[in-house]
CSV table of C-alpha atoms in Angstrom, one decimal:
chain,number,residue,atom,x,y,z
A,130,MET,CA,209.9,212.7,33.1
A,131,ILE,CA,208.6,209.7,31.2
A,132,ILE,CA,205.2,209.4,29.7
A,133,GLU,CA,204.0,206.1,28.3
A,134,SER,CA,200.9,205.4,26.3
A,135,ARG,CA,199.3,202.5,24.5
A,136,ALA,CA,196.1,202.0,22.5
A,137,PRO,CA,194.7,198.7,21.0
A,138,VAL,CA,194.0,198.0,17.4
A,139,ARG,CA,190.7,196.4,16.5
A,140,ILE,CA,188.9,193.9,14.3
A,141,ASP,CA,185.7,195.1,12.8
A,142,PHE,CA,182.7,192.8,12.5
A,143,ALA,CA,180.1,194.8,10.6
A,144,GLY,CA,179.1,198.2,9.3
A,145,GLY,CA,182.4,199.3,7.8
A,146,TRP,CA,182.4,202.3,5.4
A,147,THR,CA,179.2,203.7,7.0
A,148,ASP,CA,181.4,205.7,9.6
A,149,VAL,CA,182.6,208.0,6.8
A,150,LYS,CA,180.9,211.4,6.8
A,151,TYR,CA,179.6,211.2,3.2
A,152,PHE,CA,177.2,208.5,4.4
A,153,ALA,CA,177.1,209.0,8.1
A,154,HIS,CA,176.0,212.7,8.0
A,155,PRO,CA,173.0,212.4,5.8
A,156,PHE,CA,171.9,208.8,6.8
A,157,GLY,CA,173.6,207.8,10.0
A,158,GLY,CA,176.2,205.1,10.1
A,159,ALA,CA,176.9,202.3,12.5
A,160,THR,CA,179.8,199.8,13.1
A,161,THR,CA,180.4,196.9,15.5
A,162,ASN,CA,184.0,196.2,16.4
A,163,ALA,CA,186.2,194.9,19.2
A,164,ALA,CA,189.7,195.8,20.4
A,165,ILE,CA,192.4,193.1,20.5
A,166,ASN,CA,195.5,192.7,22.5
A,167,HIS,CA,197.9,194.1,19.9
A,168,TYR,CA,198.8,197.7,20.7
A,169,VAL,CA,200.5,200.8,19.4
A,170,THR,CA,202.7,201.9,22.2
A,171,GLY,CA,204.5,205.3,22.7
A,172,ARG,CA,207.0,206.8,25.1
A,173,THR,CA,208.4,210.2,25.6
A,174,VAL,CA,211.4,211.0,27.8
A,175,SER,CA,212.1,214.6,28.7
A,176,GLY,CA,214.6,216.3,31.0
A,177,GLU,CA,218.2,217.0,31.4
A,178,ARG,CA,220.7,214.9,29.5
A,179,THR,CA,224.5,214.7,29.7
A,180,SER,CA,226.4,214.2,26.5
A,181,ASN,CA,229.6,212.1,26.1
A,182,ASP,CA,231.7,215.3,26.5
A,183,GLY,CA,229.9,216.2,29.7
A,184,GLN,CA,227.6,218.9,28.3
A,185,ILE,CA,224.2,219.2,30.0
A,186,SER,CA,221.1,220.1,27.9
A,187,GLU,CA,217.3,219.8,28.0
A,188,GLY,CA,215.8,217.4,25.5
A,189,ILE,CA,212.9,215.1,24.7
A,190,SER,CA,212.8,211.8,22.8
A,191,VAL,CA,209.7,210.2,21.4
A,192,ASN,CA,209.3,206.6,20.1
A,193,TYR,CA,206.4,204.4,18.9
A,194,GLU,CA,206.2,200.7,18.2
A,195,THR,CA,203.7,198.0,17.2
A,196,ASP,CA,203.9,194.4,16.2
A,197,ILE,CA,201.1,194.8,13.6
A,198,PRO,CA,202.2,195.2,9.9
A,199,ALA,CA,201.5,198.4,8.1
A,200,GLY,CA,198.4,198.4,5.9
A,201,SER,CA,196.8,195.7,8.1
A,202,GLY,CA,193.3,197.1,8.1
A,203,LEU,CA,193.2,196.8,11.9
A,204,GLY,CA,193.2,200.6,12.4
A,205,THR,CA,196.9,200.9,13.3
A,206,SER,CA,197.5,204.4,11.9
A,207,SER,CA,194.5,205.8,13.9
A,208,ALA,CA,195.6,204.1,17.0
A,209,LEU,CA,199.0,205.7,16.5
A,210,ASN,CA,197.4,209.1,16.3
A,211,VAL,CA,195.5,208.5,19.5
A,212,VAL,CA,198.7,207.5,21.2
A,213,TRP,CA,200.6,210.5,19.8
A,214,LEU,CA,197.9,213.0,21.1
A,215,SER,CA,197.8,211.3,24.5
A,216,LEU,CA,201.6,211.6,24.8
A,217,ALA,CA,201.2,215.3,24.1
A,218,GLY,CA,198.5,215.7,26.7
A,219,GLY,CA,200.1,213.4,29.2
A,220,LYS,CA,196.9,212.5,31.0
A,221,ASN,CA,195.1,209.2,31.4
A,222,PRO,CA,191.5,209.4,30.2
A,223,GLN,CA,189.2,209.5,33.2
A,224,ASN,CA,185.8,208.9,31.6
A,225,VAL,CA,184.0,208.3,28.3
A,226,ASP,CA,184.0,212.0,27.5
A,227,ASP,CA,187.8,212.1,27.7
A,228,ARG,CA,188.0,209.1,25.4
A,229,ALA,CA,185.6,210.6,22.9
A,230,ARG,CA,187.5,213.9,22.9
A,231,ILE,CA,190.8,212.3,22.0
A,232,ALA,CA,189.2,210.1,19.3
A,233,GLU,CA,187.7,213.2,17.7
A,234,GLN,CA,191.0,215.0,17.9
A,235,ALA,CA,192.8,212.1,16.2
A,236,TYR,CA,190.2,212.1,13.4
A,237,GLU,CA,190.6,215.9,13.0
A,238,VAL,CA,194.4,215.4,12.7
A,239,GLU,CA,193.8,212.9,9.9
A,240,THR,CA,191.4,215.3,8.2
A,241,VAL,CA,194.0,218.1,8.3
A,242,LEU,CA,196.5,215.7,6.7
A,243,GLY,CA,194.1,215.0,3.9
A,244,ILE,CA,193.4,211.4,4.9
A,245,LEU,CA,190.0,210.2,3.8
A,246,GLY,CA,188.4,207.8,6.2
A,247,GLY,CA,185.9,207.2,9.0
A,248,LYS,CA,185.9,207.4,12.8
A,249,GLN,CA,185.5,203.8,14.0
A,250,ASP,CA,189.3,203.2,14.3
A,251,GLN,CA,190.0,206.2,16.5
A,252,TYR,CA,187.0,205.4,18.8
A,253,ALA,CA,188.0,201.7,19.0
A,254,ALA,CA,191.5,202.6,20.0
A,255,ALA,CA,190.3,205.1,22.6
A,256,PHE,CA,187.5,203.0,24.1
A,257,GLY,CA,188.7,199.4,23.8
A,258,GLY,CA,186.3,196.5,24.4
A,259,PHE,CA,183.3,195.5,22.3
A,260,HIS,CA,181.2,198.4,21.0
A,261,LEU,CA,178.5,199.4,18.6
A,262,PHE,CA,179.4,203.0,17.5
A,263,GLU,CA,176.7,205.2,15.8
A,264,PHE,CA,177.9,208.0,13.7
A,265,GLU,CA,175.9,211.1,12.9
A,266,GLU,CA,176.7,214.7,11.9
A,267,SER,CA,175.9,215.7,15.5
A,268,GLY,CA,178.4,213.3,17.0
A,269,VAL,CA,179.3,209.7,17.8
A,270,LYS,CA,177.4,207.5,20.3
A,271,ALA,CA,179.3,204.6,21.9
A,272,HIS,CA,177.2,201.6,23.0
A,273,PRO,CA,179.1,198.9,24.9
A,274,ILE,CA,178.2,195.4,23.8
A,275,ASN,CA,177.1,193.2,26.7
A,276,ILE,CA,178.8,190.0,25.7
A,277,ALA,CA,179.4,187.4,28.5
A,278,PRO,CA,182.9,186.5,29.4
A,279,GLU,CA,182.4,182.8,28.4
A,280,HIS,CA,181.2,183.9,25.0
A,281,ILE,CA,184.2,186.1,24.5
A,282,SER,CA,186.4,183.1,25.3
A,283,GLN,CA,184.4,181.0,22.9
A,284,LEU,CA,184.7,183.5,20.1
A,285,GLU,CA,188.5,183.6,20.6
A,286,THR,CA,188.7,179.9,19.9
A,287,LEU,CA,186.5,180.2,16.7
A,288,ILE,CA,188.1,183.2,14.9
A,289,THR,CA,191.2,183.0,12.9
A,290,LEU,CA,193.0,186.3,12.0
A,291,CYS,CA,195.6,186.3,9.3
A,292,TYR,CA,197.7,188.7,7.3
A,293,THR,CA,197.6,188.3,3.5
A,294,GLY,CA,201.1,189.8,3.1
A,295,GLN,CA,199.6,192.5,0.8
A,296,ALA,CA,199.2,195.9,2.4
A,297,ARG,CA,196.5,198.1,1.1
A,298,LEU,CA,196.2,201.9,0.8
A,299,SER,CA,192.8,202.7,2.2
A,300,SER,CA,192.7,206.3,0.9
A,301,ASN,CA,192.7,205.0,-2.7
A,302,LEU,CA,189.9,202.6,-1.9
A,303,HIS,CA,187.9,205.4,-0.4
A,304,GLU,CA,188.2,207.5,-3.5
A,305,ASN,CA,186.8,204.7,-5.6
A,306,VAL,CA,183.9,203.9,-3.3
A,307,TRP,CA,182.8,207.5,-2.6
A,308,GLY,CA,183.1,208.4,-6.3
A,309,GLY,CA,180.5,205.7,-7.0
A,310,PHE,CA,178.4,206.9,-4.1
A,311,ARG,CA,178.3,210.5,-5.3
A,312,ALA,CA,177.5,209.2,-8.8
A,313,GLY,CA,174.4,207.4,-7.3
A,314,LYS,CA,175.4,203.9,-8.3
A,315,ARG,CA,172.6,201.6,-7.0
A,316,ASP,CA,174.9,198.8,-5.9
A,317,VAL,CA,177.0,201.2,-3.8
A,318,VAL,CA,174.1,203.0,-2.1
A,319,GLU,CA,172.2,199.8,-1.3
A,320,SER,CA,175.3,198.0,0.0
A,321,LEU,CA,176.0,200.9,2.4
A,322,PHE,CA,172.5,200.7,3.9
A,323,THR,CA,172.9,196.9,4.2
A,324,LEU,CA,176.2,197.3,5.9
A,325,ARG,CA,174.9,199.9,8.4
A,326,ASP,CA,171.9,197.7,9.3
A,327,SER,CA,174.1,194.7,9.8
A,328,ALA,CA,176.0,196.4,12.6
A,329,TYR,CA,172.9,196.2,14.7
A,330,ARG,CA,172.4,192.5,13.9
A,331,ALA,CA,176.1,191.9,14.9
A,332,LYS,CA,175.5,193.5,18.3
A,333,GLU,CA,172.4,191.4,18.9
A,334,THR,CA,174.3,188.2,17.8
A,335,LEU,CA,177.3,188.9,20.1
A,336,GLU,CA,175.0,189.6,23.1
A,337,SER,CA,173.0,186.4,22.5
A,338,GLY,CA,176.1,184.2,22.4
A,339,ASN,CA,174.6,182.2,19.5
A,340,PHE,CA,177.2,182.4,16.8
A,341,ASP,CA,175.4,180.1,14.3
A,342,GLN,CA,174.5,183.0,12.0
A,343,PHE,CA,177.6,185.1,12.7
A,344,GLY,CA,179.6,183.6,9.8
A,345,ALA,CA,176.9,184.5,7.3
A,346,LEU,CA,177.0,188.0,8.7
A,347,LEU,CA,180.7,188.3,8.1
A,348,ASP,CA,180.3,186.9,4.6
A,349,LEU,CA,177.7,189.6,4.0
A,350,GLN,CA,180.3,192.2,4.7
A,351,HIS,CA,182.6,190.8,2.1
A,352,GLN,CA,179.8,190.5,-0.5
A,353,CYS,CA,178.7,194.1,0.1
A,354,ALA,CA,182.3,195.3,-0.1
A,355,LYS,CA,182.7,193.8,-3.5
A,356,ARG,CA,179.6,195.6,-4.6
A,357,LEU,CA,181.0,198.9,-3.4
A,358,ASP,CA,184.0,198.6,-5.7
A,359,SER,CA,185.8,195.7,-7.3
A,360,SER,CA,189.1,196.9,-5.9
A,361,LEU,CA,187.9,195.9,-2.4
A,362,SER,CA,188.8,192.3,-3.3
A,363,ASN,CA,191.4,190.7,-5.6
A,364,ASP,CA,192.8,187.4,-6.7
A,365,LEU,CA,194.9,187.0,-3.6
A,366,VAL,CA,192.0,187.6,-1.2
A,367,GLU,CA,189.7,185.3,-3.1
A,368,SER,CA,192.3,182.6,-3.3
A,369,ILE,CA,192.6,182.7,0.5
A,370,PHE,CA,188.9,182.4,0.9
A,371,ASP,CA,188.9,179.4,-1.4
A,372,LEU,CA,191.7,177.9,0.7
A,373,VAL,CA,189.9,178.0,4.0
A,374,ARG,CA,186.3,177.8,2.8
A,375,PRO,CA,185.8,174.1,3.7
A,376,HIS,CA,186.7,175.0,7.4
A,377,ILE,CA,184.8,178.2,8.0
A,378,ARG,CA,181.3,179.6,8.3
A,379,GLY,CA,182.2,183.0,7.0
A,380,GLY,CA,184.8,185.7,6.8
A,381,LYS,CA,185.8,189.1,5.7
A,382,CYS,CA,188.7,191.5,5.1
A,383,CYS,CA,189.5,193.8,8.0
A,384,GLY,CA,189.1,197.5,7.5
A,385,ALA,CA,188.7,198.9,4.0
A,386,GLY,CA,189.5,195.6,2.3
A,387,GLY,CA,191.6,194.8,-0.7
A,388,GLY,CA,194.4,193.1,1.3
A,389,GLY,CA,195.8,193.6,4.8
A,390,CYS,CA,194.3,191.2,7.4
A,391,MET,CA,191.4,188.8,7.0
A,392,MET,CA,189.3,187.1,9.7
A,393,PHE,CA,187.4,183.9,9.5
A,394,LEU,CA,184.8,182.2,11.8
A,395,SER,CA,184.7,178.4,12.2
A,396,ASP,CA,182.0,176.4,13.8
A,397,SER,CA,184.3,174.4,16.1
A,398,VAL,CA,187.7,174.5,17.7
A,399,GLU,CA,188.7,171.6,15.4
A,400,ALA,CA,187.6,173.5,12.3
A,401,GLN,CA,189.5,176.6,13.5
A,402,GLN,CA,192.6,174.6,13.8
A,403,ARG,CA,192.2,173.2,10.3
A,404,THR,CA,191.8,176.8,9.1
A,405,GLU,CA,195.0,177.8,10.8
A,406,ALA,CA,196.9,174.8,9.5
A,407,ALA,CA,195.8,175.5,5.9
A,408,LEU,CA,197.1,179.1,6.2
A,409,HIS,CA,200.4,178.0,7.7
A,410,ALA,CA,200.8,175.4,5.0
A,411,ASN,CA,200.6,178.2,2.4
A,412,ASN,CA,203.0,180.5,4.3
A,413,ILE,CA,200.2,182.9,5.3
A,414,ARG,CA,200.9,184.6,8.6
A,415,VAL,CA,198.4,183.8,11.4
A,416,ILE,CA,198.0,186.5,14.1
A,417,ASP,CA,197.3,185.1,17.5
A,418,PHE,CA,195.1,187.4,19.6
A,419,GLN,CA,192.7,187.8,22.4
A,420,PHE,CA,190.0,190.5,22.8
A,421,ALA,CA,191.1,193.5,24.9
A,422,SER,CA,188.8,195.3,27.3
A,423,ASP,CA,191.2,198.2,27.8
A,424,GLY,CA,191.3,201.2,25.6
A,425,LEU,CA,193.8,204.0,25.7
A,426,THR,CA,196.0,204.1,28.8
A,427,VAL,CA,198.5,206.8,29.8
A,428,SER,CA,201.0,206.8,32.6
A,429,ARG,CA,203.7,209.1,33.8
A,430,ARG,CA,206.7,208.9,36.2
């Protein structure tokens, strides 16, 4: 029997960090993100096998793959956990409850492993599409974003996604940020509330299809991230911002920050092309993508 599974990674627009329990449980967190057409795929093959010497035995093989670099900030490790659990279950999710259940299970696996992080990546991988997710101690609410198909196509022509070449270890960044939060640092606390509230503004902007202020909203994420902890940016990240700044309206690091992938929004197709050209000229990898409406899918044969 063969079971195949795949789940998308995501780009996060607004609200990062507020999906972590230290903030989400007492205050409620919110993130806005969208799945893209880069996937973690998995495959299990089980049944009788015949060795070279003719011996017959029962066995199972499992393999995973993705074309996204490690430490990208696109939620790859959480997508992998969603895929792994789905291969173990072997059933395609039938409804939102099934998707929420496997997202929670993936988060619980990471918690058992001692990984400090939030829940948006697991939910984005399981659900796919554009969503506003709300995080509370009582659970997670998934709100699909009603963005018109023509606005999705427009956004794809205006966003540039690149890989800095510098992976980041999000668990270390989390330790820095939540240490400041527990210490009651004003910049950290205020930035988290600003980030959470910006997720709702991002949803409204995406649904309106008017992206004039969307760049500023992305810039706000980066400015808040630097106030959370200085390690969330560095000379490399800032130099890339300086490189593309003439061609963009705004941008941010994906995920926890400090490296990995960055995304930028331009105000025209021509400006996006200039952004891409500037990155290529400096040997910075540009990742082509389209938004993906599909979340976790599982098939068996």
